[in-house]
Amino acid sequence: MLLKLIVLLFAYVSLDSASAATDKVFCYYETWNEGIFGPDDIDVNICTHINYAFMGINEDGSLRLDGSDSMLKRLSGLKSKNPDLKLILSVGGWNEGSTPFSNVAADADKKANMADSTLWYLQTYNFDGLDIDWEYPGQRGGTPADQENFIDMLWVLRGKFNDNGGYLLTTAVSNDPDAGAYNIGAISEVVDYINLMTYDFHGDAGGKTGQNSPLYASSTDSDWEKSHANCAAAVNNWLNRGAALDKIVLGLGFYGHGYTLADPNNHGVGAPTVGGGEGGSYDHICSLVDGWTEVWDDEQEVPYKYSGDQWIGFDNPRSIGLKVQFAKSRNLGGVMMWALDQDDKDGSCGTTLLQSVKDNL
């Protein structure tokens, strides 16, 4: 009887641990949209972490505040609503480029400056960690040495954080592990979470319609696309290259990509296109109703819509929910989204994307 009780208790604990594995919700917040979606609009009972996007990086390695001092203070004030909320400074992004990171990562003094500057911001504004969004090591002006230098930079930051009470260290990475000079096993060892940017899988340069963030592959995909250009494949590729399961955070796209169809009568997935078209944030896409037809893509488990020669691949509450369920089924560390402020905050189209995240966690 005692043995049976022990086995049952072990099973209970194991199941509880498994169900609690996917419990982090990293909400990237574009601070330049505060006039449309302000800090007070953020639901801090769903977001467990808020990522301030973006800090810049100076030539000497110190962080650069491109936004406002008041924004950092307003975000910090959200902890009064939820004391468990974690605030993260995200440095970099696409527009910052790769070269500034490459230069800093190659210089010991600049890396030390970066760590000192980061600590100052964290302590001054009551933030809880740093997110490195280097797009991408070894690419866009980077060098082959970025792979090793990136790891060293992360360890310099980790050492500074550990010596000062402990802060979170995360990194946002390409959905394709081959798209940057990544030592994935080493990254996984030093950071707390790896935010996979599992969106932008298809763009208008491809000459055909494609989903922004498909969960699974399409029968119209090339062999390479089937093994790379969807969320499930991206997760598998990162795990197979050495990423820790519980550190992977699945990215959710709160926006969509638009295309102009070559033939308005040919409007399926993979239809020929002649360039970009109307897309944008979810709150805009969901408002496109009159004259638009919305279709559910059974293969990729995401929707698309079209009107005339315009075609948009995007996510809605249903597809977001399925991705959260996928993350849970794989026991990933959590989910994140780019970007929170692109949601339909007032729910004018129905359930918001963020609410769908909560409903499916």
Coordinates of C-alpha atoms in Angstrom, one line a residue:
M1 CA 0.0 0.0 0.0
L2 CA 2.8 2.4 0.9
L3 CA 4.6 1.6 -2.4
K4 CA 1.3 2.3 -4.3
L5 CA 1.0 5.7 -2.5
I6 CA 4.6 6.6 -3.4
V7 CA 4.0 5.7 -7.0
L8 CA 0.8 7.7 -7.2
L9 CA 2.5 10.7 -5.5
F10 CA 5.4 10.5 -8.0
A11 CA 2.9 10.3 -10.9
Y12 CA 1.0 13.3 -9.5
V13 CA 4.2 15.4 -9.1
S14 CA 5.4 14.4 -12.6
L15 CA 2.1 15.3 -14.2
D16 CA 2.0 18.6 -12.4
S17 CA 5.6 19.4 -13.5
A18 CA 4.7 18.6 -17.1
S19 CA 1.6 20.7 -17.1
A20 CA 3.5 23.6 -15.5
A21 CA 6.4 23.5 -18.0
T22 CA 4.8 25.8 -20.6
D23 CA 4.0 28.7 -18.4
K24 CA 6.0 31.7 -19.6
V25 CA 4.4 34.4 -21.8
F26 CA 6.9 36.9 -23.1
C27 CA 5.2 39.9 -24.5
Y28 CA 7.3 42.0 -26.8
Y29 CA 6.1 45.6 -26.6
E30 CA 6.9 48.1 -29.4
T31 CA 7.2 51.3 -27.3
W32 CA 6.8 53.5 -30.4
N33 CA 3.2 52.4 -30.5
E34 CA 2.3 53.8 -27.1
G35 CA -0.1 56.3 -28.5
I36 CA -2.2 53.3 -29.8
F37 CA -1.4 50.7 -27.2
G38 CA -0.1 52.2 -24.0
P39 CA 1.5 50.4 -21.0
D40 CA -1.8 50.5 -19.1
D41 CA -3.4 48.5 -21.9
I42 CA -1.1 45.5 -21.2
D43 CA -2.8 42.7 -19.4
V44 CA -0.2 41.8 -16.8
N45 CA -2.2 38.9 -15.6
I46 CA -1.5 37.1 -18.9
C47 CA 2.0 38.4 -19.7
T48 CA 4.5 36.9 -17.3
H49 CA 7.3 38.9 -18.9
I50 CA 7.3 42.2 -20.9
N51 CA 10.1 42.9 -23.3
Y52 CA 10.8 46.6 -23.9
A53 CA 11.6 46.8 -27.6
F54 CA 14.2 48.1 -28.3
M55 CA 17.3 49.4 -26.6
G56 CA 20.2 50.3 -29.0
I57 CA 23.9 49.6 -28.5
N58 CA 26.5 52.3 -28.6
E59 CA 30.0 52.0 -30.2
D60 CA 31.6 51.6 -26.8
G61 CA 29.2 48.7 -25.9
S62 CA 26.9 50.7 -23.5
L63 CA 23.2 50.5 -24.1
R64 CA 21.4 53.3 -25.8
L65 CA 17.9 54.4 -24.8
D66 CA 16.1 55.2 -28.0
G67 CA 12.8 55.6 -26.3
S68 CA 11.9 57.7 -23.2
D69 CA 12.9 57.5 -19.6
S70 CA 9.2 57.9 -18.8
M71 CA 8.3 54.7 -20.7
L72 CA 10.7 52.6 -18.6
K73 CA 9.2 54.1 -15.5
R74 CA 5.6 53.4 -16.7
L75 CA 6.5 49.8 -17.4
S76 CA 8.1 49.5 -14.1
G77 CA 5.0 50.8 -12.5
L78 CA 3.0 47.8 -13.8
K79 CA 4.6 45.7 -11.0
S80 CA 2.1 47.4 -8.7
K81 CA -0.6 45.4 -10.6
N82 CA 1.4 42.2 -10.6
P83 CA 4.4 41.9 -8.3
D84 CA 5.5 38.7 -10.1
L85 CA 5.8 40.4 -13.5
K86 CA 9.2 40.3 -15.0
L87 CA 10.5 43.3 -17.1
I88 CA 13.1 42.7 -19.8
L89 CA 15.2 45.1 -21.8
S90 CA 15.5 43.9 -25.4
V91 CA 18.5 45.3 -27.1
G92 CA 18.9 45.2 -30.9
G93 CA 16.2 44.2 -33.4
W94 CA 16.3 44.2 -37.2
N95 CA 16.9 47.9 -37.6
E96 CA 19.9 47.9 -35.2
G97 CA 21.6 45.5 -37.5
S98 CA 24.4 43.0 -36.8
T99 CA 27.6 45.1 -37.1
P100 CA 27.2 47.0 -33.7
F101 CA 26.9 43.6 -31.9
S102 CA 29.8 42.1 -33.9
N103 CA 32.1 45.0 -32.9
V104 CA 31.2 44.9 -29.3
A105 CA 31.3 41.1 -29.0
A106 CA 34.9 41.1 -30.4
D107 CA 36.2 43.6 -27.8
A108 CA 36.7 42.7 -24.1
D109 CA 36.4 46.3 -22.9
K110 CA 33.2 46.9 -24.8
K111 CA 31.6 43.7 -23.5
A112 CA 32.4 44.8 -20.0
N113 CA 30.9 48.2 -20.7
M114 CA 27.8 46.5 -22.0
A115 CA 27.4 44.5 -18.8
D116 CA 28.0 47.6 -16.6
S117 CA 25.5 49.7 -18.6
T118 CA 22.9 46.9 -18.6
L119 CA 23.2 46.5 -14.8
W120 CA 22.8 50.3 -14.3
Y121 CA 19.5 50.2 -16.3
L122 CA 18.2 47.2 -14.5
Q123 CA 18.9 48.6 -11.1
T124 CA 17.8 52.1 -11.9
Y125 CA 14.4 51.2 -13.4
N126 CA 13.7 48.0 -11.5
F127 CA 13.9 45.7 -14.5
D128 CA 14.6 42.0 -14.3
G129 CA 16.8 41.0 -17.2
L130 CA 18.2 41.5 -20.7
D131 CA 17.2 40.0 -24.0
I132 CA 19.8 40.0 -26.8
D133 CA 18.1 40.3 -30.2
W134 CA 21.1 40.1 -32.5
E135 CA 19.9 39.7 -36.1
Y136 CA 22.1 37.8 -36.9
P137 CA 25.6 36.6 -35.7
G138 CA 27.8 36.1 -38.7
Q139 CA 25.3 37.7 -41.1
R140 CA 24.4 41.3 -42.3
G141 CA 27.9 42.7 -41.7
G142 CA 28.9 40.2 -39.0
T143 CA 32.0 38.0 -39.2
P144 CA 32.7 34.2 -38.7
A145 CA 34.2 35.1 -35.3
D146 CA 30.7 36.1 -34.1
Q147 CA 29.9 32.6 -33.2
E148 CA 32.5 32.3 -30.5
N149 CA 32.3 36.0 -29.5
F150 CA 28.6 35.9 -29.0
I151 CA 29.0 33.1 -26.5
D152 CA 31.7 35.1 -24.7
M153 CA 29.5 38.2 -24.6
L154 CA 26.6 36.2 -23.1
W155 CA 28.9 34.8 -20.4
V156 CA 30.2 38.3 -19.5
L157 CA 26.6 39.4 -19.0
R158 CA 25.8 36.2 -17.1
G159 CA 28.8 36.8 -14.8
K160 CA 27.7 40.4 -14.1
F161 CA 24.1 39.4 -13.4
N162 CA 25.1 36.5 -11.1
D163 CA 27.5 38.7 -9.1
N164 CA 24.6 41.2 -8.5
G165 CA 21.8 39.1 -7.2
G166 CA 20.8 37.3 -10.4
Y167 CA 19.0 38.7 -13.5
L168 CA 17.4 37.0 -16.4
L169 CA 19.3 36.6 -19.7
T170 CA 17.5 35.6 -22.9
T171 CA 18.1 35.8 -26.6
A172 CA 15.9 36.1 -29.6
V173 CA 17.1 33.9 -32.5
S174 CA 16.2 33.1 -36.1
N175 CA 13.7 30.3 -36.7
D176 CA 16.4 28.7 -38.8
P177 CA 19.5 27.6 -36.8
D178 CA 21.6 27.9 -39.9
A179 CA 20.6 31.5 -40.5
G180 CA 23.2 32.8 -38.0
A181 CA 26.5 31.8 -36.6
Y182 CA 25.0 29.9 -33.6
N183 CA 26.7 27.6 -31.2
I184 CA 23.3 26.3 -30.0
G185 CA 24.5 24.0 -27.3
A186 CA 26.6 26.8 -25.8
I187 CA 23.8 29.4 -26.1
S188 CA 21.4 27.0 -24.3
E189 CA 23.9 26.6 -21.5
V190 CA 24.2 30.2 -20.7
V191 CA 20.8 31.8 -21.3
D192 CA 17.6 31.3 -19.4
Y193 CA 15.3 31.3 -22.5
I194 CA 15.7 31.1 -26.3
N195 CA 13.0 33.1 -28.0
L196 CA 12.4 31.5 -31.4
M197 CA 11.2 34.0 -34.0
T198 CA 8.9 31.5 -35.6
Y199 CA 7.3 33.9 -38.1
D200 CA 8.3 35.6 -41.3
F201 CA 8.6 32.2 -42.9
H202 CA 7.4 33.5 -46.2
G203 CA 7.8 36.9 -47.8
D204 CA 6.8 38.6 -51.0
A205 CA 10.2 37.9 -52.6
G206 CA 9.2 34.2 -53.1
G207 CA 6.8 34.9 -55.9
K208 CA 4.0 33.0 -54.3
T209 CA 1.6 33.3 -51.4
G210 CA 2.8 31.8 -48.2
Q211 CA 1.8 31.8 -44.5
N212 CA 3.6 34.2 -42.2
S213 CA 3.7 31.7 -39.4
P214 CA 2.4 28.2 -40.3
L215 CA 2.3 25.6 -37.6
Y216 CA 3.0 22.8 -40.0
A217 CA 4.1 22.4 -43.6
S218 CA 2.0 22.8 -46.8
S219 CA 1.8 20.3 -49.6
T220 CA 2.7 23.3 -51.9
D221 CA 6.1 23.8 -50.0
S222 CA 9.4 22.8 -51.5
D223 CA 11.3 20.1 -49.7
W224 CA 13.4 22.7 -47.9
E225 CA 10.3 24.7 -46.8
K226 CA 8.8 21.5 -45.4
S227 CA 11.8 20.9 -43.2
H228 CA 12.4 24.6 -42.3
A229 CA 9.5 27.0 -43.0
N230 CA 7.0 26.2 -40.2
C231 CA 6.9 26.3 -36.5
A232 CA 7.1 22.6 -35.8
A233 CA 10.1 22.2 -38.1
A234 CA 11.9 25.1 -36.5
V235 CA 11.4 23.8 -33.0
N236 CA 12.7 20.3 -34.1
N237 CA 15.7 21.9 -35.8
W238 CA 16.8 23.9 -32.8
L239 CA 16.3 20.9 -30.5
N240 CA 18.2 18.6 -32.8
R241 CA 21.1 21.1 -32.7
G242 CA 21.3 21.1 -28.9
A243 CA 18.8 23.5 -27.5
A244 CA 17.3 22.6 -24.2
L245 CA 13.6 21.8 -24.4
D246 CA 12.5 23.8 -21.5
K247 CA 14.4 26.9 -22.7
I248 CA 12.7 27.1 -26.1
V249 CA 10.0 29.8 -26.3
L250 CA 7.7 29.6 -29.3
G251 CA 7.2 32.8 -31.2
L252 CA 3.7 33.9 -32.2
G253 CA 3.0 36.5 -35.0
F254 CA 0.5 39.1 -34.1
Y255 CA 0.6 40.4 -37.7
G256 CA 0.4 39.1 -41.2
H257 CA 2.1 39.4 -44.6
G258 CA 0.3 40.7 -47.6
Y259 CA 0.7 39.8 -51.3
T260 CA -0.6 41.0 -54.7
L261 CA -1.9 38.1 -56.7
A262 CA -0.9 37.6 -60.3
D263 CA -4.4 36.3 -61.0
P264 CA -7.2 37.2 -58.6
N265 CA -9.0 34.0 -59.5
N266 CA -6.0 32.0 -58.3
H267 CA -6.0 32.7 -54.6
G268 CA -4.9 29.5 -52.8
V269 CA -1.7 28.9 -50.8
G270 CA 1.2 28.9 -53.2
A271 CA -0.6 31.0 -55.8
P272 CA 1.7 33.2 -58.0
T273 CA 2.2 36.8 -56.9
V274 CA 3.7 39.9 -58.3
G275 CA 4.8 41.6 -55.1
G276 CA 3.7 42.6 -51.6
G277 CA 0.3 43.8 -50.6
E278 CA -1.9 44.8 -47.8
G279 CA -0.9 43.2 -44.5
G280 CA 0.0 44.6 -41.1
S281 CA -1.1 44.2 -37.5
Y282 CA -3.8 41.8 -36.4
D283 CA -6.1 44.6 -35.3
H284 CA -6.0 45.9 -38.9
I285 CA -6.3 42.6 -40.6
C286 CA -9.2 41.4 -38.5
S287 CA -11.1 44.6 -39.4
L288 CA -11.0 43.7 -43.1
V289 CA -14.4 42.2 -43.6
D290 CA -16.4 43.7 -46.5
G291 CA -15.4 42.1 -49.7
W292 CA -12.9 39.8 -48.0
T293 CA -13.1 36.0 -47.9
E294 CA -11.4 34.2 -45.0
V295 CA -10.2 30.6 -45.4
W296 CA -8.9 28.1 -42.8
D297 CA -5.7 26.3 -44.0
D298 CA -6.2 22.8 -42.7
E299 CA -2.7 21.7 -43.6
Q300 CA -0.8 24.5 -41.9
E301 CA -3.5 25.3 -39.2
V302 CA -3.6 29.0 -39.9
P303 CA -6.0 31.2 -41.8
Y304 CA -5.6 33.5 -44.8
K305 CA -7.9 35.9 -46.5
Y306 CA -8.2 37.5 -49.9
S307 CA -10.1 40.2 -51.8
G308 CA -9.6 40.9 -55.4
D309 CA -5.8 40.7 -56.0
Q310 CA -4.9 41.1 -52.3
W311 CA -4.0 38.1 -50.1
I312 CA -2.9 38.0 -46.5
G313 CA -1.5 35.1 -44.4
F314 CA -1.9 35.8 -40.7
D315 CA -2.9 34.3 -37.3
N316 CA -6.2 34.5 -35.5
P317 CA -7.4 33.3 -32.1
R318 CA -7.9 29.8 -33.3
S319 CA -4.4 29.4 -34.8
I320 CA -2.8 31.1 -31.8
G321 CA -4.6 28.7 -29.5
L322 CA -3.3 25.7 -31.5
K323 CA 0.2 27.0 -31.3
V324 CA 0.0 27.4 -27.6
Q325 CA -1.4 23.8 -27.4
F326 CA 1.6 22.7 -29.5
A327 CA 4.1 24.4 -27.2
K328 CA 2.4 22.6 -24.2
S329 CA 2.4 19.2 -26.0
R330 CA 6.2 19.6 -26.5
N331 CA 6.8 20.9 -22.9
L332 CA 8.5 24.0 -24.3
G333 CA 9.4 26.8 -21.9
G334 CA 6.6 29.1 -23.1
V335 CA 5.5 31.4 -25.9
M336 CA 6.2 34.9 -26.9
M337 CA 4.7 37.3 -29.5
W338 CA 5.8 39.9 -31.9
A339 CA 4.2 42.2 -31.0
L340 CA 1.8 42.7 -28.2
D341 CA 0.7 46.1 -29.3
Q342 CA -0.4 44.7 -32.7
D343 CA -3.3 42.8 -31.0
D344 CA -6.9 43.9 -31.2
K345 CA -6.7 45.3 -27.7
D346 CA -10.4 46.3 -27.5
G347 CA -11.7 42.9 -28.8
S348 CA -13.6 44.6 -31.6
C349 CA -13.1 41.5 -33.7
G350 CA -14.0 39.1 -30.9
T351 CA -11.5 37.3 -28.7
T352 CA -8.1 38.9 -28.7
L353 CA -4.9 37.0 -29.5
L354 CA -3.5 37.5 -26.0
Q355 CA -6.7 36.1 -24.5
S356 CA -6.4 33.1 -26.8
V357 CA -2.9 32.6 -25.3
K358 CA -4.4 32.6 -21.8
D359 CA -7.4 30.4 -22.7
N360 CA -5.1 27.7 -24.1
L361 CA -2.4 27.8 -21.4

